[in-house]
CSV table of C-alpha atoms in Angstrom, one decimal:
chain,number,residue,atom,x,y,z
A,1199,UNK,CA,-6.5,-7.0,31.8
A,1200,UNK,CA,-9.7,-8.2,33.6
A,1201,UNK,CA,-12.9,-7.1,32.4
A,1202,UNK,CA,-14.9,-4.5,34.3
A,1203,UNK,CA,-17.9,-5.8,36.2
A,1204,UNK,CA,-21.2,-5.1,35.2
A,1205,UNK,CA,-23.4,-3.3,37.7
A,1206,UNK,CA,-26.5,-5.3,38.5
A,1207,UNK,CA,-29.8,-3.6,38.1
A,1208,UNK,CA,-32.1,-4.3,41.2
A,1209,UNK,CA,-35.5,-5.0,40.2
A,1210,UNK,CA,-37.9,-2.5,41.6
A,1211,UNK,CA,-40.2,-3.9,44.3
A,1212,UNK,CA,-43.8,-3.0,43.4
A,1213,UNK,CA,-45.5,-3.1,46.5
A,1214,UNK,CA,-49.3,-2.6,46.5
A,1215,UNK,CA,-51.4,-2.6,49.8
A,1216,UNK,CA,-53.8,-5.5,49.8
A,1217,UNK,CA,-56.8,-3.3,50.2
A,1218,UNK,CA,-55.9,-1.5,46.9
A,1219,UNK,CA,-55.5,-4.6,44.9
A,1220,UNK,CA,-57.7,-5.0,41.7
A,1221,UNK,CA,-58.9,-8.6,42.4
A,1222,UNK,CA,-59.7,-10.3,45.6
A,1223,UNK,CA,-56.5,-12.3,46.9
A,1224,UNK,CA,-57.1,-15.9,48.4
A,1225,UNK,CA,-54.3,-17.6,50.6
A,1226,UNK,CA,-53.5,-21.1,49.6
A,1227,UNK,CA,-55.7,-23.6,51.6
A,1228,UNK,CA,-58.5,-21.1,51.9
A,1229,UNK,CA,-60.0,-21.2,48.5
A,1230,UNK,CA,-63.9,-20.8,48.2
A,1231,UNK,CA,-65.9,-23.6,46.9
A,1232,UNK,CA,-66.2,-23.3,42.9
A,1233,UNK,CA,-63.0,-21.5,42.2
A,1234,UNK,CA,-60.1,-23.3,40.5
A,1235,UNK,CA,-57.1,-22.8,38.6
A,1236,UNK,CA,-56.5,-23.5,34.9
A,1237,UNK,CA,-54.6,-26.6,35.7
A,1238,UNK,CA,-57.6,-28.0,37.8
A,1239,UNK,CA,-60.0,-27.3,35.1
A,1240,UNK,CA,-57.6,-29.1,32.7
A,1241,UNK,CA,-57.6,-32.0,34.9
A,1242,UNK,CA,-61.5,-32.0,35.2
A,1243,UNK,CA,-61.8,-32.1,31.3
A,1244,UNK,CA,-62.9,-28.7,31.2
A,1245,UNK,CA,-61.7,-25.3,29.4
A,1246,UNK,CA,-62.3,-21.8,30.5
A,1247,UNK,CA,-64.9,-21.3,27.9
A,1248,UNK,CA,-67.3,-18.5,29.3
A,1249,UNK,CA,-65.1,-17.3,31.9
A,1250,UNK,CA,-64.2,-13.7,30.6
A,1251,UNK,CA,-61.1,-13.3,33.2
A,1252,UNK,CA,-59.9,-14.2,36.6
A,1253,UNK,CA,-62.1,-13.9,39.6
A,1254,UNK,CA,-59.6,-13.8,42.2
A,1255,UNK,CA,-56.0,-14.4,42.6
A,1256,UNK,CA,-54.4,-17.2,44.6
A,1257,UNK,CA,-51.4,-15.8,46.5
A,1258,UNK,CA,-47.9,-17.4,46.1
A,1259,UNK,CA,-46.3,-19.4,49.1
A,1260,UNK,CA,-44.0,-16.4,49.8
A,1261,UNK,CA,-46.6,-13.8,50.0
A,1262,UNK,CA,-48.6,-15.7,52.6
A,1263,UNK,CA,-46.0,-14.5,55.3
A,1264,UNK,CA,-46.9,-10.9,54.2
A,1265,UNK,CA,-50.6,-10.5,54.6
A,1266,UNK,CA,-50.6,-6.7,54.2
A,1267,UNK,CA,-49.1,-6.6,50.7
A,1268,UNK,CA,-50.7,-7.7,47.3
A,1269,UNK,CA,-49.0,-10.6,45.7
A,1270,UNK,CA,-47.4,-9.4,42.5
A,1271,UNK,CA,-45.2,-12.4,41.9
A,1272,UNK,CA,-45.2,-14.6,38.7
A,1273,UNK,CA,-45.8,-17.7,40.7
A,1274,UNK,CA,-49.4,-16.4,41.8
A,1275,UNK,CA,-52.4,-18.3,40.4
A,1276,UNK,CA,-55.6,-16.9,38.8
A,1277,UNK,CA,-58.8,-18.4,40.0
A,1278,UNK,CA,-61.7,-19.0,37.5
A,1279,UNK,CA,-65.4,-20.2,38.0
A,1280,UNK,CA,-66.2,-23.8,37.6
A,1281,UNK,CA,-69.8,-23.2,36.7
A,1282,UNK,CA,-68.8,-21.0,33.6
A,1283,UNK,CA,-66.3,-23.6,32.4
A,1284,UNK,CA,-67.2,-25.7,29.4
A,1285,UNK,CA,-66.1,-29.2,28.2
A,1286,UNK,CA,-63.0,-29.5,26.1
A,1287,UNK,CA,-63.4,-29.6,22.5
A,1288,UNK,CA,-62.9,-33.1,20.9
A,1289,UNK,CA,-60.6,-33.3,17.6
A,1290,UNK,CA,-62.1,-34.3,14.4
A,1291,UNK,CA,-60.6,-37.4,12.9
A,1292,UNK,CA,-58.9,-35.0,10.0
A,1293,UNK,CA,-57.2,-33.2,12.9
A,1294,UNK,CA,-55.9,-36.2,14.7
A,1295,UNK,CA,-54.6,-37.6,11.4
A,1296,UNK,CA,-52.8,-34.2,10.7
A,1297,UNK,CA,-51.2,-34.5,14.2
A,1298,UNK,CA,-50.5,-38.1,13.8
A,1299,UNK,CA,-48.6,-37.3,10.3
A,1300,UNK,CA,-46.7,-34.4,12.0
A,1301,UNK,CA,-45.6,-36.6,14.7
A,1302,UNK,CA,-44.7,-39.2,12.3
A,1303,UNK,CA,-42.2,-36.9,10.5
A,1304,UNK,CA,-40.4,-36.0,13.7
A,1305,UNK,CA,-40.4,-39.8,14.9
A,1306,UNK,CA,-39.2,-41.5,11.9
A,1307,UNK,CA,-35.6,-42.1,10.9
A,1308,UNK,CA,-34.7,-40.9,7.4
A,1309,UNK,CA,-32.1,-43.6,6.9
A,1310,UNK,CA,-33.8,-47.0,8.1
A,1311,UNK,CA,-37.6,-45.8,8.3
A,1312,UNK,CA,-38.3,-47.0,11.8
A,1313,UNK,CA,-40.8,-44.9,13.6
A,1314,UNK,CA,-39.7,-44.5,17.3
A,1315,UNK,CA,-42.1,-43.8,20.3
A,1316,UNK,CA,-39.8,-40.6,21.0
A,1317,UNK,CA,-39.0,-37.5,18.8
A,1318,UNK,CA,-35.6,-38.0,17.0
A,1319,UNK,CA,-32.9,-35.4,17.2
A,1320,UNK,CA,-33.0,-32.9,14.4
A,1321,UNK,CA,-29.2,-32.2,14.8
A,1322,UNK,CA,-28.5,-35.8,14.0
A,1323,UNK,CA,-31.1,-36.2,11.3
A,1324,UNK,CA,-31.5,-39.9,12.2
A,1325,UNK,CA,-31.6,-42.4,14.9
A,1326,UNK,CA,-28.3,-43.4,17.0
A,1327,UNK,CA,-28.1,-46.6,15.2
A,1328,UNK,CA,-27.9,-45.1,11.8
A,1329,UNK,CA,-25.6,-42.2,13.0
A,1330,UNK,CA,-22.7,-44.1,14.8
A,1331,UNK,CA,-23.8,-47.8,15.1
A,1332,UNK,CA,-25.3,-47.6,18.6
A,1333,UNK,CA,-27.7,-50.4,19.0
A,1334,UNK,CA,-31.2,-49.5,19.7
A,1335,UNK,CA,-33.5,-51.4,21.9
A,1336,UNK,CA,-36.2,-53.2,19.8
A,1337,UNK,CA,-38.9,-52.0,22.1
A,1338,UNK,CA,-38.3,-48.3,21.4
A,1339,UNK,CA,-39.6,-48.3,18.0
A,1340,UNK,CA,-42.2,-49.8,15.5
A,1341,UNK,CA,-41.1,-52.0,12.7
A,1342,UNK,CA,-41.2,-50.4,9.3
A,1343,UNK,CA,-44.0,-51.8,7.2
A,1344,UNK,CA,-43.0,-54.4,4.7
A,1345,UNK,CA,-43.1,-53.1,1.2
A,1346,UNK,CA,-46.1,-54.3,-0.9
A,1347,UNK,CA,-44.9,-56.6,-4.0
A,1348,UNK,CA,-47.8,-55.2,-5.9
A,1349,UNK,CA,-51.1,-53.5,-5.5
A,1350,UNK,CA,-53.1,-55.3,-7.9
A,1351,UNK,CA,-56.6,-56.6,-7.0
A,1352,UNK,CA,-56.3,-59.9,-8.8
């Protein structure tokens, strides 16, 4: 007996005239000087910092064909002011050490102790060579440190 088909719910189209939009909208290629997206700020080494919110909306590609309607798509971008942005914070040595320890836990094989340059599968719990004998490229991991014979100063 075939299953009954589910009825698809159509997503309601929320059309707002462009004149009623809360923020001014800018088409791609016509962005005023001094406004950038979050990704562009990140590429410049800046963080939004003093920006309280978006200044304008960067319309998506699809909405450029419909200039009378406001862009409500998730692919739209929010434009921020560059002059209010601040430099990115630099992590302290303790923060970097903590991140390195966390990554070491994800990249180190529990059986052979080799640290790989990629994170290992949590499902397997070890590297492929320890799991099923598949040879691993020596350039993909760091050799484990040799155990110290003793730690005496003399």
